[in-house]
Each structure stands twice: as C-alpha cells, then as structure tokens.
C-alpha cells in the first residue's frame, strides 16, 4: 500500500462508529521519511477541527520540547493510535484501538523510523506492552526488531502536573542523543 491508498482506506474505514461523529480524519502529519515517529492516543477537539494531530494545548507543549532538544516538527512524523476523535474526548474503547491499529502499522512500515516514541500510557500499553507503567518506565529505550521504542509522558499530563516536566526534558534529550548516535 502507498500513502495515497493508505490515507484513503483510512478515510473510508467503517471499522468502528467514530467516523460518524468526527469532523475530520486525523491521519498523521510530518516527514514521511522521519527517523522519529511520535504516537499519541486519539485526536482531541482542535485536532478533529483541523485534521492535524497535536495542534491543541498539548501539541503546543510538545512543540516546545521538540525545539528545546533541537528537533523540528517538520522532520518528525506525528500520528495517533486512533484516527478519529472519540466523542467528548472519552477514553478510546479497546475495540476502537483494535479496528484502527492496522493503519498505524502500515504508517510505520512506510516510514521505517529509527525510533517510535509513545506519547503517554495508553499508547505505550498498546505499542510496547499491556502492563506498561509510565511513571516507572518512561524514557527507557528498547530495541524491537528494526526499530527502537520508548514512551514519554503525554504532554497533557505535563499540563496537569508540571512536576513531570523535568523528566520529560531528560527523556526528550536522551531520545535526541539516541538518534544522533545512530547516524552512520
Ligand atoms: N492528544 C493525543 O493523544 N493526540 C492528539 O492528537 C492530541 C491530543
């Protein structure tokens, strides 16, 4: 599948009910040959309105961390597990994740990033392991076949609890150092 086929298959997906209430599909954005791919949970209100992931308050905070460690939003790829907003931002249902995860897998196959960074616990539990503990395991980089994986706090969690910001900066710096170390 190429990008055009994938995006249109995603837009036409009727695998769960969320297409009925979304305003826009939030497929993913950024550099399709990125070394670094971020994966969040599900689009929120601003993302649903614009069709672009991480553009609301949490996304603006993520942008600040990217700048702080010398990464640019244009050079990374950002997507979510779910491509449609759950009504009133309720937690995604497991079956919605099951219906949608295949699109993320195809995105990963096309991008072939060096590292996938889960934004928050829900994404980490889906992509790294079901019992992932974000407070204990954030920032740990694990090799998974062709690429590495890690998870950091969801930027929305940092807005709720600024005490976590120090850990976030450290994790993001480590991720940048990891990427720099993989340059051949
Ligand atoms: N939170 C997410 O997990 N994803 C977004 O795109 C926006 C907020």
PDB file of C-alpha atoms and ligand atoms in Angstrom:
ATOM      1  CA  UNK A   1       0.000   0.000   0.000  1.00  0.00           C
ATOM      2  CA  UNK A   2       1.294   3.501  -0.756  1.00  0.00           C
ATOM      3  CA  UNK A   3       0.476   6.687   1.172  1.00  0.00           C
ATOM      4  CA  UNK A   4      -2.422   7.680  -1.057  1.00  0.00           C
ATOM      5  CA  UNK A   5      -4.045   4.253  -0.824  1.00  0.00           C
ATOM      6  CA  UNK A   6      -3.482   4.117   2.906  1.00  0.00           C
ATOM      7  CA  UNK A   7      -4.931   7.542   3.626  1.00  0.00           C
ATOM      8  CA  UNK A   8      -7.997   6.919   1.505  1.00  0.00           C
ATOM      9  CA  UNK A   9      -8.556   3.451   3.057  1.00  0.00           C
ATOM     10  CA  UNK A  10      -8.321   5.101   6.451  1.00  0.00           C
ATOM     11  CA  UNK A  11     -10.814   7.808   5.474  1.00  0.00           C
ATOM     12  CA  UNK A  12     -13.261   5.203   4.222  1.00  0.00           C
ATOM     13  CA  UNK A  13     -12.850   2.903   7.252  1.00  0.00           C
ATOM     14  CA  UNK A  14     -16.084   1.891   8.946  1.00  0.00           C
ATOM     15  CA  UNK A  15     -14.373  -0.451  11.420  1.00  0.00           C
ATOM     16  CA  UNK A  16     -15.910   1.354  14.396  1.00  0.00           C
ATOM     17  CA  UNK A  17     -18.521   4.051  14.977  1.00  0.00           C
ATOM     18  CA  UNK A  18     -16.191   7.032  15.375  1.00  0.00           C
ATOM     19  CA  UNK A  19     -16.367   8.076  11.715  1.00  0.00           C
ATOM     20  CA  UNK A  20     -19.983   9.078  12.380  1.00  0.00           C
ATOM     21  CA  UNK A  21     -19.146  11.775  14.919  1.00  0.00           C
ATOM     22  CA  UNK A  22     -15.771  13.045  13.691  1.00  0.00           C
ATOM     23  CA  UNK A  23     -15.427  16.304  11.769  1.00  0.00           C
ATOM     24  CA  UNK A  24     -12.148  15.322  10.121  1.00  0.00           C
ATOM     25  CA  UNK A  25      -9.947  12.300   9.827  1.00  0.00           C
ATOM     26  CA  UNK A  26      -6.697  12.893  11.730  1.00  0.00           C
ATOM     27  CA  UNK A  27      -4.432  10.641   9.719  1.00  0.00           C
ATOM     28  CA  UNK A  28      -0.960  11.871  10.681  1.00  0.00           C
ATOM     29  CA  UNK A  29       1.425  14.646   9.775  1.00  0.00           C
ATOM     30  CA  UNK A  30       5.085  15.348   9.198  1.00  0.00           C
ATOM     31  CA  UNK A  31       8.037  13.864   7.392  1.00  0.00           C
ATOM     32  CA  UNK A  32       7.215  10.522   5.801  1.00  0.00           C
ATOM     33  CA  UNK A  33      10.880   9.506   5.943  1.00  0.00           C
ATOM     34  CA  UNK A  34      11.327  10.616   9.545  1.00  0.00           C
ATOM     35  CA  UNK A  35      13.772   8.858  11.871  1.00  0.00           C
ATOM     36  CA  UNK A  36      11.466   9.679  14.772  1.00  0.00           C
ATOM     37  CA  UNK A  37       7.768   8.927  14.936  1.00  0.00           C
ATOM     38  CA  UNK A  38       5.519  10.043  17.807  1.00  0.00           C
ATOM     39  CA  UNK A  39       2.332   8.128  18.526  1.00  0.00           C
ATOM     40  CA  UNK A  40      -0.375   9.633  20.714  1.00  0.00           C
ATOM     41  CA  UNK A  41      -3.681   8.271  21.827  1.00  0.00           C
ATOM     42  CA  UNK A  42      -6.528   9.881  19.904  1.00  0.00           C
ATOM     43  CA  UNK A  43      -7.399  13.256  18.391  1.00  0.00           C
ATOM     44  CA  UNK A  44      -8.959  15.904  20.618  1.00  0.00           C
ATOM     45  CA  UNK A  45     -11.245  18.776  19.703  1.00  0.00           C
ATOM     46  CA  UNK A  46      -8.707  21.010  17.909  1.00  0.00           C
ATOM     47  CA  UNK A  47      -7.280  18.021  16.075  1.00  0.00           C
ATOM     48  CA  UNK A  48     -10.769  16.985  14.944  1.00  0.00           C
ATOM     49  CA  UNK A  49     -11.412  20.533  13.718  1.00  0.00           C
ATOM     50  CA  UNK A  50      -8.152  20.813  11.795  1.00  0.00           C
ATOM     51  CA  UNK A  51      -7.430  17.214  10.777  1.00  0.00           C
ATOM     52  CA  UNK A  52      -3.889  17.578  12.222  1.00  0.00           C
ATOM     53  CA  UNK A  53      -2.600  15.700  15.304  1.00  0.00           C
ATOM     54  CA  UNK A  54      -1.280  17.531  18.360  1.00  0.00           C
ATOM     55  CA  UNK A  55      -2.275  21.091  17.489  1.00  0.00           C
ATOM     56  CA  UNK A  56      -4.170  21.890  20.729  1.00  0.00           C
ATOM     57  CA  UNK A  57      -2.636  22.886  24.059  1.00  0.00           C
ATOM     58  CA  UNK A  58      -0.872  19.516  24.483  1.00  0.00           C
ATOM     59  CA  UNK A  59       0.523  19.722  20.959  1.00  0.00           C
ATOM     60  CA  UNK A  60       1.850  23.220  21.539  1.00  0.00           C
ATOM     61  CA  UNK A  61       3.694  21.968  24.601  1.00  0.00           C
ATOM     62  CA  UNK A  62       5.099  19.063  22.577  1.00  0.00           C
ATOM     63  CA  UNK A  63       6.380  21.611  20.028  1.00  0.00           C
ATOM     64  CA  UNK A  64       8.286  23.377  22.813  1.00  0.00           C
ATOM     65  CA  UNK A  65      10.065  20.144  23.779  1.00  0.00           C
ATOM     66  CA  UNK A  66      10.957  19.487  20.158  1.00  0.00           C
ATOM     67  CA  UNK A  67      12.532  22.920  19.889  1.00  0.00           C
ATOM     68  CA  UNK A  68      14.241  22.555  23.289  1.00  0.00           C
ATOM     69  CA  UNK A  69      16.145  19.447  22.189  1.00  0.00           C
ATOM     70  CA  UNK A  70      16.891  20.587  18.643  1.00  0.00           C
ATOM     71  CA  UNK A  71      14.237  18.667  16.722  1.00  0.00           C
ATOM     72  CA  UNK A  72      11.814  20.202  14.258  1.00  0.00           C
ATOM     73  CA  UNK A  73       8.171  19.273  13.865  1.00  0.00           C
ATOM     74  CA  UNK A  74       8.653  19.186  10.082  1.00  0.00           C
ATOM     75  CA  UNK A  75      11.332  16.499  10.481  1.00  0.00           C
ATOM     76  CA  UNK A  76       9.362  14.077  12.661  1.00  0.00           C
ATOM     77  CA  UNK A  77       6.140  12.219  11.971  1.00  0.00           C
ATOM     78  CA  UNK A  78       3.218  12.510  14.397  1.00  0.00           C
ATOM     79  CA  UNK A  79       0.222  10.181  14.484  1.00  0.00           C
ATOM     80  CA  UNK A  80      -2.220   8.661  16.917  1.00  0.00           C
ATOM     81  CA  UNK A  81      -3.474   5.153  17.604  1.00  0.00           C
ATOM     82  CA  UNK A  82      -6.988   6.350  16.715  1.00  0.00           C
ATOM     83  CA  UNK A  83      -7.527   8.463  13.632  1.00  0.00           C
ATOM     84  CA  UNK A  84     -10.970   9.740  14.669  1.00  0.00           C
ATOM     85  CA  UNK A  85     -11.887  11.718  17.793  1.00  0.00           C
ATOM     86  CA  UNK A  86     -13.852   9.872  20.462  1.00  0.00           C
ATOM     87  CA  UNK A  87     -16.901  11.991  21.359  1.00  0.00           C
ATOM     88  CA  UNK A  88     -16.211  14.469  24.199  1.00  0.00           C
ATOM     89  CA  UNK A  89     -12.644  13.072  24.355  1.00  0.00           C
ATOM     90  CA  UNK A  90     -13.744   9.961  26.212  1.00  0.00           C
ATOM     91  CA  UNK A  91     -11.125   7.195  26.525  1.00  0.00           C
ATOM     92  CA  UNK A  92     -10.846   5.071  23.396  1.00  0.00           C
ATOM     93  CA  UNK A  93     -12.604   1.696  23.630  1.00  0.00           C
ATOM     94  CA  UNK A  94     -10.357  -1.361  23.174  1.00  0.00           C
ATOM     95  CA  UNK A  95     -12.311  -2.369  20.071  1.00  0.00           C
ATOM     96  CA  UNK A  96     -11.727   1.073  18.547  1.00  0.00           C
ATOM     97  CA  UNK A  97      -7.995   0.582  19.019  1.00  0.00           C
ATOM     98  CA  UNK A  98      -8.245  -2.903  17.506  1.00  0.00           C
ATOM     99  CA  UNK A  99     -10.103  -1.547  14.486  1.00  0.00           C
ATOM    100  CA  UNK A 100      -7.615   1.281  13.905  1.00  0.00           C
ATOM    101  CA  UNK A 101      -4.191  -0.126  14.797  1.00  0.00           C
ATOM    102  CA  UNK A 102      -3.644  -1.638  11.343  1.00  0.00           C
ATOM    103  CA  UNK A 103      -3.428   1.853   9.837  1.00  0.00           C
ATOM    104  CA  UNK A 104      -0.683   2.783  12.281  1.00  0.00           C
ATOM    105  CA  UNK A 105       1.182  -0.424  11.426  1.00  0.00           C
ATOM    106  CA  UNK A 106       1.069   0.497   7.742  1.00  0.00           C
ATOM    107  CA  UNK A 107       2.302   4.010   8.549  1.00  0.00           C
ATOM    108  CA  UNK A 108       5.249   2.512  10.453  1.00  0.00           C
ATOM    109  CA  UNK A 109       6.039   0.194   7.509  1.00  0.00           C
ATOM    110  CA  UNK A 110       6.104   3.128   5.098  1.00  0.00           C
ATOM    111  CA  UNK A 111       8.102   5.464   7.343  1.00  0.00           C
ATOM    112  CA  UNK A 112      10.529   2.910   8.808  1.00  0.00           C
ATOM    113  CA  UNK A 113      11.534   5.229  11.677  1.00  0.00           C
ATOM    114  CA  UNK A 114      14.568   4.552  13.831  1.00  0.00           C
ATOM    115  CA  UNK A 115      12.574   5.158  16.972  1.00  0.00           C
ATOM    116  CA  UNK A 116       8.892   5.239  17.868  1.00  0.00           C
ATOM    117  CA  UNK A 117       8.051   7.423  20.842  1.00  0.00           C
ATOM    118  CA  UNK A 118       4.733   6.697  22.528  1.00  0.00           C
ATOM    119  CA  UNK A 119       3.106   9.790  23.965  1.00  0.00           C
ATOM    120  CA  UNK A 120       1.533   8.642  27.195  1.00  0.00           C
ATOM    121  CA  UNK A 121       0.452   5.485  28.901  1.00  0.00           C
ATOM    122  CA  UNK A 122      -2.363   4.438  26.580  1.00  0.00           C
ATOM    123  CA  UNK A 123      -0.131   4.479  23.530  1.00  0.00           C
ATOM    124  CA  UNK A 124       2.672   2.680  25.412  1.00  0.00           C
ATOM    125  CA  UNK A 125       0.299  -0.011  26.679  1.00  0.00           C
ATOM    126  CA  UNK A 126      -0.868  -0.620  23.133  1.00  0.00           C
ATOM    127  CA  UNK A 127       2.522  -0.496  21.384  1.00  0.00           C
ATOM    128  CA  UNK A 128       5.118  -1.584  23.934  1.00  0.00           C
ATOM    129  CA  UNK A 129       3.378  -3.869  26.441  1.00  0.00           C
ATOM    130  CA  UNK A 130      -0.060  -4.086  28.046  1.00  0.00           C
ATOM    131  CA  UNK A 131       1.251  -3.567  31.592  1.00  0.00           C
ATOM    132  CA  UNK A 132       3.499  -0.600  30.765  1.00  0.00           C
ATOM    133  CA  UNK A 133       3.907   1.666  33.814  1.00  0.00           C
ATOM    134  CA  UNK A 134       4.584   5.173  32.576  1.00  0.00           C
ATOM    135  CA  UNK A 135       5.799   6.550  35.919  1.00  0.00           C
ATOM    136  CA  UNK A 136       8.418   3.802  36.226  1.00  0.00           C
ATOM    137  CA  UNK A 137       9.269   3.049  32.608  1.00  0.00           C
ATOM    138  CA  UNK A 138       9.135   6.383  30.767  1.00  0.00           C
ATOM    139  CA  UNK A 139      12.294   7.159  28.853  1.00  0.00           C
ATOM    140  CA  UNK A 140      13.582   3.578  28.685  1.00  0.00           C
ATOM    141  CA  UNK A 141      14.594   2.830  25.101  1.00  0.00           C
ATOM    142  CA  UNK A 142      14.036  -0.772  23.996  1.00  0.00           C
ATOM    143  CA  UNK A 143      15.026  -2.345  20.685  1.00  0.00           C
ATOM    144  CA  UNK A 144      12.124  -4.010  18.871  1.00  0.00           C
ATOM    145  CA  UNK A 145      13.391  -5.625  15.683  1.00  0.00           C
ATOM    146  CA  UNK A 146      14.158  -2.987  13.080  1.00  0.00           C
ATOM    147  CA  UNK A 147      13.483  -0.028  15.339  1.00  0.00           C
ATOM    148  CA  UNK A 148      13.635   1.184  18.907  1.00  0.00           C
ATOM    149  CA  UNK A 149      10.706   2.161  21.096  1.00  0.00           C
ATOM    150  CA  UNK A 150      10.207   4.302  24.137  1.00  0.00           C
ATOM    151  CA  UNK A 151       7.454   6.224  25.890  1.00  0.00           C
ATOM    152  CA  UNK A 152       7.347   9.658  27.449  1.00  0.00           C
ATOM    153  CA  UNK A 153       4.661  11.395  29.468  1.00  0.00           C
ATOM    154  CA  UNK A 154       1.726  12.622  27.434  1.00  0.00           C
ATOM    155  CA  UNK A 155       2.047  16.413  27.130  1.00  0.00           C
ATOM    156  CA  UNK A 156      -1.489  16.752  28.530  1.00  0.00           C
ATOM    157  CA  UNK A 157      -0.228  15.040  31.704  1.00  0.00           C
ATOM    158  CA  UNK A 158       2.534  17.664  31.931  1.00  0.00           C
ATOM    159  CA  UNK A 159      -0.075  20.408  31.736  1.00  0.00           C
ATOM    160  CA  UNK A 160      -1.910  18.807  34.653  1.00  0.00           C
ATOM    161  CA  UNK A 161       1.264  18.063  36.642  1.00  0.00           C
ATOM    162  CA  UNK A 162       4.188  20.388  35.828  1.00  0.00           C
ATOM    163  CA  UNK A 163       6.415  18.443  38.264  1.00  0.00           C
ATOM    164  CA  UNK A 164       6.785  15.845  35.482  1.00  0.00           C
ATOM    165  CA  UNK A 165       8.356  18.370  33.103  1.00  0.00           C
ATOM    166  CA  UNK A 166      11.898  17.735  34.324  1.00  0.00           C
ATOM    167  CA  UNK A 167      11.606  14.023  33.466  1.00  0.00           C
ATOM    168  CA  UNK A 168      10.120  14.896  30.092  1.00  0.00           C
ATOM    169  CA  UNK A 169      13.032  17.147  29.174  1.00  0.00           C
ATOM    170  CA  UNK A 170      15.528  14.484  30.220  1.00  0.00           C
ATOM    171  CA  UNK A 171      13.728  11.799  28.205  1.00  0.00           C
ATOM    172  CA  UNK A 172      13.498  14.006  25.125  1.00  0.00           C
ATOM    173  CA  UNK A 173      17.207  14.852  25.336  1.00  0.00           C
ATOM    174  CA  UNK A 174      18.018  11.133  25.561  1.00  0.00           C
ATOM    175  CA  UNK A 175      15.868  10.416  22.523  1.00  0.00           C
ATOM    176  CA  UNK A 176      17.707  13.097  20.550  1.00  0.00           C
ATOM    177  CA  UNK A 177      21.060  11.667  21.712  1.00  0.00           C
ATOM    178  CA  UNK A 178      19.913   8.192  20.648  1.00  0.00           C
ATOM    179  CA  UNK A 179      19.060   9.497  17.188  1.00  0.00           C
ATOM    180  CA  UNK A 180      22.375  11.314  16.909  1.00  0.00           C
ATOM    181  CA  UNK A 181      24.182   8.106  17.889  1.00  0.00           C
ATOM    182  CA  UNK A 182      22.522   6.160  15.053  1.00  0.00           C
ATOM    183  CA  UNK A 183      23.834   8.424  12.294  1.00  0.00           C
ATOM    184  CA  UNK A 184      26.117   6.326  10.109  1.00  0.00           C
TER     185      UNK A 184
HETATM  186  N1  LIG B   1      -3.795  14.029  22.444  1.00  0.00           N
HETATM  187  C1  LIG B   1      -3.466  12.955  21.689  1.00  0.00           C
HETATM  188  O1  LIG B   1      -3.199  11.872  22.196  1.00  0.00           O
HETATM  189  N2  LIG B   1      -3.427  13.121  20.371  1.00  0.00           N
HETATM  190  C2  LIG B   1      -3.660  14.286  19.767  1.00  0.00           C
HETATM  191  O2  LIG B   1      -3.574  14.344  18.526  1.00  0.00           O
HETATM  192  C3  LIG B   1      -3.988  15.389  20.577  1.00  0.00           C
HETATM  193  C4  LIG B   1      -4.050  15.245  21.906  1.00  0.00           C
END
